[in-house]
């Protein structure tokens, strides 16, 4: 599944250099063999009040199977651009796509001059009314006016849910006639950006909610969207005889339901190649499992459905679970763009087990951190359930033990990945040479401010952890003077000081992921002794936590022990007081040092 960047409605903003307006009118149809449908007519106007730049000369119109683009036209002033001004291309993507997102590019070229008005028009038709997107208002300086107009049957009601990172703007809904609903919003738009926040490019988002006789038409509730999606999947043919036999053969040696699901999960993640086929309705609806198994490729929803269907052959109730790998606004409404990934869910007793057949490096029950804690819509034959995804792996954990040489400020390390970092460690194992080196160096180094790691070798690999050895550079960690050796009390990476303006606002702080890191640094320091210092201990037991202490192991070796835990991928309003108290104290600790002095020094 993919996300679509689409702006709908009428938007006008006027800055010192550019005036821009977009006008889109929606036409809603509820009768016909295809069921409810929606289409749109788009007009984009842009006037330059300065000399044009190369960026001004190009106009981009995105399209996908969620919303096609037809009858694309552009004129500059009265000049209609020739066919040579248009071209279509697909952006380069990491994964393999068949079909997939398309970008229409218009080059206004030499026709664009100061004072010129560029008018672009096109039509859009959505394959399903459920695929109607958010109206996104970009966070730009200027004065904005947004008008959304829906032409619809008299028995259709249109309402709106508005999400805004800041204050929700005032708006008016007008219904001049039974067949028209208009949403109007005028407000000053001044660009505000916030650190540790995903929606700095968004001023507001509006989701039209269409219903008839009290029943949602465009799937804006978890139940209505889930039932629509479930019906599309239920209409697909199941496994053929070969697929059923395959499911039985793969699990012949498994004695428990969990062992059987592990076998199916391991087969699919290891043998079905990832290819995202976005042709037709493939952007959101999976392909039949028999087809995926025979072809040997599929994307996330194809793999999840294959596991579900093979499990069903064994009498196991595995369900499709829709979520997003990206941060999404916490809206009440549900919509197709809320989800970009499909995994599997299986209930054992009262608990859900989530597993991802798309992630070839994640064992059964372990999720990548970007899929943990997400709103997840579980699709079942008897209804749907919205929950938060969890991983059986627990916290991402990194344990590092260093043997350091005081004279050279270098050392050797044992680096162990476990918990939520296990899949990334297995991914690194699949790489070789410089590619593996770069991945591991970044994966470890991102957690420290005074250490850098290189030259990794595999030590042990188990079901629960992966350990590497490496070389460590400590020139910023060990600070030598003629009479003292200084060691930092707070060497773990954390938030930076630009987070503090976010203390008062109610919006979440997005930290990027949870983590727990332990670091032990052993230093041979004959003739030196530790100056007395109490251990540092910050935070609370079930929240952010940090501890640092130093001790004499013997007359020569000194050990510095650190334990850092950040259990939040995002800090919400009710958690901010404790978090900021921790963050301020931790950053202050950066200025403090353990220090060693010669044993014979006064």
XYZ file of C-alpha atoms in Angstrom, residues 150-368:
219
model
C -19.361 18.690 -2.630
C -22.157 18.057 -5.118
C -24.048 15.000 -3.935
C -27.445 13.278 -3.928
C -29.995 14.805 -1.580
C -29.947 11.769 0.709
C -26.176 12.047 1.302
C -24.862 14.034 4.265
C -21.327 15.494 4.293
C -19.520 16.413 7.520
C -15.865 17.218 8.193
C -13.199 16.277 10.702
C -10.345 18.767 11.034
C -6.873 18.022 12.356
C -4.445 20.874 12.991
C -1.029 20.658 14.680
C -1.762 24.014 16.308
C -5.098 25.592 17.067
C -7.942 24.220 14.946
C -9.081 27.057 12.675
C -12.656 28.275 12.735
C -14.694 27.140 9.766
C -18.196 27.386 8.376
C -20.268 24.692 6.719
C -22.960 25.892 4.321
C -25.700 23.894 2.670
C -27.305 26.238 0.147
C -29.294 23.346 -1.282
C -29.985 19.712 -0.446
C -27.451 18.579 -3.038
C -24.506 20.808 -2.083
C -22.298 21.084 1.005
C -19.524 23.678 1.252
C -16.794 23.930 3.908
C -15.245 27.404 4.221
C -12.226 28.411 6.263
C -10.297 31.682 6.210
C -7.345 32.276 8.489
C -3.902 33.859 8.535
C -1.227 31.273 7.854
C 2.154 31.907 9.410
C 4.656 29.123 9.104
C 5.551 27.632 12.477
C 7.969 24.725 12.782
C 8.514 22.570 15.820
C 11.451 20.290 16.592
C 10.660 16.617 17.214
C 7.405 16.827 15.239
C 6.326 15.154 11.977
C 3.748 17.605 10.662
C 5.693 20.830 10.235
C 4.670 20.927 6.566
C 0.972 20.788 7.471
C -1.171 23.680 8.628
C -4.341 21.599 8.769
C -5.941 18.448 7.384
C -9.628 18.028 6.618
C -11.364 14.687 6.097
C -14.775 14.790 4.413
C -17.137 12.258 6.007
C -20.001 11.189 3.763
C -22.945 9.151 5.021
C -26.413 8.074 3.967
C -29.155 7.082 6.395
C -26.576 7.313 9.182
C -24.240 4.795 7.528
C -20.748 5.880 6.391
C -20.198 5.894 2.634
C -16.450 6.531 2.552
C -15.373 4.320 5.434
C -14.495 6.981 7.987
C -15.073 4.756 11.023
C -12.982 1.757 12.011
C -15.997 -0.515 11.653
C -17.138 0.756 8.241
C -13.666 0.864 6.727
C -12.739 -2.514 8.216
C -15.907 -4.169 6.949
C -15.359 -2.688 3.491
C -11.781 -3.944 3.418
C -12.794 -7.329 4.794
C -15.441 -7.691 2.089
C -12.881 -6.965 -0.648
C -10.550 -9.633 0.747
C -13.356 -12.145 1.305
C -14.245 -11.915 -2.385
C -10.795 -13.199 -3.381
C -10.327 -16.893 -4.206
C -8.496 -18.874 -1.544
C -5.667 -21.362 -1.784
C -5.698 -23.974 -4.491
C -4.899 -27.641 -3.848
C -1.163 -27.040 -4.204
C -1.257 -24.229 -1.659
C -3.202 -26.298 0.843
C -0.747 -29.157 0.489
C 2.123 -26.703 0.944
C 0.677 -25.432 4.220
C 0.398 -28.971 5.570
C 3.898 -29.938 4.445
C 5.532 -26.835 5.937
C 4.061 -27.545 9.362
C 4.376 -31.328 9.443
C 6.989 -31.249 12.215
C 5.288 -28.516 14.271
C 3.375 -29.687 17.329
C 1.807 -26.456 18.628
C -0.178 -23.666 16.982
C 2.645 -21.221 17.645
C 5.188 -23.579 16.091
C 2.976 -24.000 13.022
C 2.624 -20.245 12.586
C 6.360 -19.829 13.048
C 6.952 -22.296 10.211
C 4.527 -20.487 7.891
C 5.968 -17.090 8.821
C 9.534 -18.251 8.217
C 8.647 -19.728 4.840
C 6.868 -16.639 3.538
C 9.414 -14.098 4.790
C 12.268 -16.157 3.384
C 10.862 -17.355 0.063
C 8.339 -14.838 -1.274
C 10.248 -12.027 -2.955
C 9.100 -8.493 -2.189
C 7.552 -6.892 -5.268
C 4.892 -4.209 -4.797
C 2.422 -4.691 -7.630
C 0.409 -1.457 -7.725
C -1.502 -2.209 -10.912
C -5.273 -1.836 -10.770
C -6.647 -2.080 -7.242
C -3.386 -3.625 -6.101
C -2.548 -0.411 -4.271
C -4.769 -1.508 -1.406
C -6.324 -4.928 -2.069
C -4.086 -8.041 -1.948
C -3.805 -10.539 -4.743
C -5.136 -14.089 -4.351
C -2.869 -16.309 -2.275
C -2.671 -19.034 -4.918
C -1.331 -16.467 -7.392
C 1.237 -15.105 -4.911
C 2.452 -18.584 -4.012
C 2.738 -19.628 -7.662
C 4.547 -16.454 -8.761
C 6.819 -16.352 -5.735
C 6.472 -12.633 -5.111
C 4.172 -10.157 -3.414
C 4.085 -7.117 -1.179
C 3.094 -6.778 2.476
C -0.634 -7.356 2.043
C -0.030 -10.276 -0.344
C 2.309 -11.977 2.121
C 0.022 -11.384 5.084
C -2.959 -12.831 3.218
C -0.912 -15.853 2.141
C -0.008 -16.600 5.766
C -3.626 -16.084 6.809
C -4.951 -18.476 4.169
C -2.322 -21.142 4.869
C -3.042 -20.880 8.597
C -6.772 -21.241 7.925
C -6.061 -24.547 6.178
C -4.592 -25.694 9.513
C -7.572 -24.442 11.511
C -5.747 -21.378 12.871
C -7.440 -17.966 12.925
C -4.842 -15.489 11.670
C -6.132 -12.034 10.763
C -4.900 -9.201 8.596
C -3.770 -6.175 10.609
C -3.471 -2.764 8.946
C -1.132 -0.102 10.344
C 1.262 2.651 9.302
C 5.036 2.568 9.516
C 4.969 6.381 9.589
C 3.675 8.745 12.265
C 0.020 9.572 11.604
C -2.183 12.231 13.228
C -4.286 10.849 16.063
C -7.651 11.483 14.423
C -10.969 9.936 15.322
C -11.728 9.207 11.689
C -10.286 6.241 9.818
C -9.342 6.439 6.148
C -7.347 4.502 3.553
C -4.270 6.726 3.888
C -4.058 5.966 7.590
C -2.490 2.634 6.642
C 0.549 1.817 4.504
C 1.438 -1.652 5.770
C -0.267 -4.986 6.482
C 0.956 -7.571 8.994
C -0.633 -10.583 10.704
C -2.386 -10.881 14.064
C -3.153 -14.080 15.970
C -4.852 -14.318 19.339
C -3.474 -16.682 21.961
C -5.702 -16.569 25.004
C -6.366 -12.905 25.755
C -3.295 -11.588 23.956
C -2.620 -10.679 20.346
C 0.558 -11.890 18.690
C 1.662 -9.646 15.845
C 4.122 -10.809 13.204
C 5.304 -9.351 9.921
C 5.928 -11.776 7.021
C 7.340 -8.873 4.979
C 10.315 -8.396 7.311
C 12.662 -11.230 6.382
C 14.868 -10.491 9.406
C 12.159 -10.475 12.100
C 11.365 -13.815 13.783
C 7.783 -14.721 14.648
C 6.321 -12.274 17.171
C 9.032 -9.655 16.703
C 8.207 -6.377 14.983
C 10.490 -3.690 13.668
